[in-house]
C-alpha positions as a printed NumPy array, in Angstrom:
array([[-70.496,   3.895, -31.75 ],
       [-73.47 ,   3.453, -34.037],
       [-75.467,   6.611, -34.562],
       [-78.707,   6.775, -32.594],
       [-80.575,   7.41 , -35.855],
       [-79.514,   3.918, -37.029],
       [-81.728,   2.507, -34.268],
       [-84.682,   4.853, -34.635],
       [-87.183,   1.988, -34.554],
       [-85.767,   0.235, -31.503],
       [-86.159,   2.073, -28.2  ],
       [-83.892,  -0.381, -26.331],
       [-81.053,   0.191, -28.784],
       [-81.594,   3.949, -28.522],
       [-81.481,   3.651, -24.732],
       [-78.33 ,   1.539, -24.997],
       [-76.656,   4.21 , -27.134],
       [-77.652,   7.021, -24.777],
       [-76.494,   5.177, -21.666],
       [-73.281,   4.04 , -23.382],
       [-72.518,   7.604, -24.441],
       [-72.672,   8.686, -20.79 ],
       [-70.242,   5.908, -19.875],
       [-67.954,   6.924, -22.76 ],
       [-68.012,  10.541, -21.549],
       [-66.855,   9.207, -18.159],
       [-63.881,   7.445, -19.783],
       [-65.29 ,   4.021, -20.643],
       [-64.298,   2.568, -24.06 ],
       [-67.194,   2.745, -26.537],
       [-67.84 ,  -0.899, -27.41 ],
       [-67.44 ,  -2.214, -23.854],
       [-69.892,   0.516, -22.785],
       [-72.488,  -0.743, -25.276],
       [-71.989,  -4.359, -24.199],
       [-72.152,  -3.367, -20.513],
       [-75.509,  -1.669, -21.088],
       [-76.733,  -4.724, -23.007],
       [-76.254,  -6.754, -19.829],
       [-78.213,  -4.153, -17.874],
       [-81.212,  -4.236, -20.22 ],
       [-81.276,  -7.984, -20.805],
       [-83.746, -10.138, -18.871],
       [-81.325, -13.042, -19.101],
       [-78.791, -13.473, -16.319],
       [-76.195, -14.731, -18.802],
       [-75.518, -14.075, -22.443],
       [-73.344, -15.61 , -25.142],
       [-71.219, -13.626, -27.547],
       [-73.769, -14.473, -30.242],
       [-76.584, -13.126, -28.034],
       [-74.701,  -9.861, -27.575],
       [-73.825,  -9.534, -31.257],
       [-77.478, -10.059, -32.19 ],
       [-78.816,  -7.658, -29.55 ],
       [-76.437,  -4.881, -30.496],
       [-76.139,  -5.629, -34.233],
       [-72.361,  -5.766, -34.005],
       [-69.701,  -8.205, -35.127],
       [-68.522, -11.147, -33.034],
       [-65.04 ,  -9.585, -33.055],
       [-66.417,  -6.392, -31.488],
       [-68.153,  -8.472, -28.818],
       [-64.963, -10.424, -28.15 ],
       [-62.921,  -7.285, -27.501],
       [-65.647,  -5.742, -25.359],
       [-66.152,  -8.775, -23.124],
       [-62.373,  -9.182, -22.809],
       [-62.227,  -5.623, -21.468],
       [-65.259,  -6.092, -19.184],
       [-63.995,  -9.384, -17.746],
       [-60.564,  -7.837, -17.24 ],
       [-61.975,  -5.11 , -15.024],
       [-64.386,  -7.464, -13.242],
       [-67.651,  -6.032, -14.573],
       [-68.574,  -9.246, -16.4  ],
       [-67.74 , -12.851, -15.523],
       [-67.102, -15.643, -17.994],
       [-68.51 , -19.088, -17.26 ],
       [-69.13 , -22.431, -18.875],
       [-72.322, -24.431, -18.725],
       [-71.77 , -28.195, -18.398],
       [-72.379, -29.885, -21.726],
       [-72.052, -26.67 , -23.733],
       [-69.053, -25.566, -25.75 ],
       [-70.139, -21.944, -25.604],
       [-68.803, -19.318, -23.274],
       [-71.446, -17.489, -21.278],
       [-71.035, -14.083, -19.738],
       [-72.909, -12.618, -16.823],
       [-72.901,  -9.385, -14.926],
       [-72.495,  -9.712, -11.152],
       [-75.519,  -8.64 ,  -9.133],
       [-73.362,  -6.106,  -7.259],
       [-71.865,  -4.566, -10.396],
       [-72.302,  -0.968,  -9.257],
       [-70.524,  -1.753,  -6.006],
       [-67.691,  -3.124,  -8.136],
       [-67.682,   0.035, -10.269],
       [-67.276,   2.124,  -7.117],
       [-64.494,  -0.143,  -5.849],
       [-62.681,   0.327,  -9.171],
       [-63.075,   4.094,  -8.859],
       [-61.733,   3.896,  -5.33 ],
       [-58.631,   2.114,  -6.626],
       [-58.083,   4.973,  -9.069],
       [-58.307,   7.476,  -6.201],
       [-55.683,   5.533,  -4.258],
       [-53.321,   5.642,  -7.258],
       [-53.913,   9.38 ,  -7.764],
       [-53.287,  10.077,  -4.076],
       [-50.064,   8.064,  -4.184],
       [-48.808,   9.916,  -7.238],
       [-49.697,  13.28 ,  -5.752],
       [-47.901,  12.381,  -2.517],
       [-44.85 ,  11.36 ,  -4.544],
       [-45.015,  14.587,  -6.534],
       [-45.262,  16.694,  -3.377],
       [-42.161,  14.977,  -2.073],
       [-40.305,  15.685,  -5.312],
       [-41.122,  19.4  ,  -5.466],
       [-40.998,  19.901,  -1.708],
       [-43.974,  20.07 ,   0.624],
       [-43.146,  23.698,   1.465],
       [-43.468,  24.912,  -2.136],
       [-46.755,  26.167,  -3.604],
       [-46.881,  23.12 ,  -5.911],
       [-46.115,  20.797,  -3.006],
       [-48.801,  22.387,  -0.838],
       [-51.308,  22.096,  -3.685],
       [-50.477,  18.416,  -4.272],
       [-50.636,  17.706,  -0.538],
       [-54.125,  19.249,  -0.397],
       [-55.213,  17.178,  -3.422],
       [-53.791,  14.054,  -1.765],
       [-55.847,  14.741,   1.364],
       [-58.975,  15.227,  -0.775],
       [-58.539,  11.905,  -2.597],
       [-57.764,  10.089,   0.654],
       [-60.921,  11.587,   2.173],
       [-63.005,  10.503,  -0.82 ],
       [-61.561,   7.013,  -0.697],
       [-62.441,   6.67 ,   3.001],
       [-65.954,   7.973,   2.366],
       [-66.5  ,   5.573,  -0.544],
       [-65.413,   2.643,   1.637],
       [-67.798,   3.766,   4.386],
       [-70.654,   4.251,   1.915],
       [-70.121,   0.807,   0.418],
       [-70.104,  -0.771,   3.878],
       [-73.369,   0.997,   4.745],
       [-74.874,  -0.053,   1.412],
       [-73.91 ,  -3.688,   1.981],
       [-75.472,  -3.586,   5.473],
       [-78.65 ,  -2.094,   4.008],
       [-78.758,  -4.779,   1.332],
       [-78.496,  -7.517,   3.976],
       [-81.535,  -6.051,   5.758],
       [-83.692,  -6.311,   2.626]])
């Protein structure tokens, strides 16, 4: 990532770097994190690769890789505007719901692997008991996330 000091005169770029660094610390790749935050801070509901490159002062190649990652995980959608040869990208309005759904999918995979591991080492062993407890925790979290998202969606409909 670009050092924060490189953007000392631009508070939005400094904010982008700070927010992106939090996403990176959570496991997000660096350039997709910066592009993701650019969508958050933009007033426009859709941006071109050139828009993103200009906003972030990065190369078109860096933008290309970042939007490929973001579209691949469903955090950004690619669209065409009739009569234009440019690709436009937009962030879905419910992007944070999508982030939580992605996290929930990770929990399901972890729980499945832990369950498999417990079966391999034997449920009656200390390792098996530990993995069984971890499986139950991830299954609980996954159920709670689903319930929270359902409540959130109901709340959103009331607004």
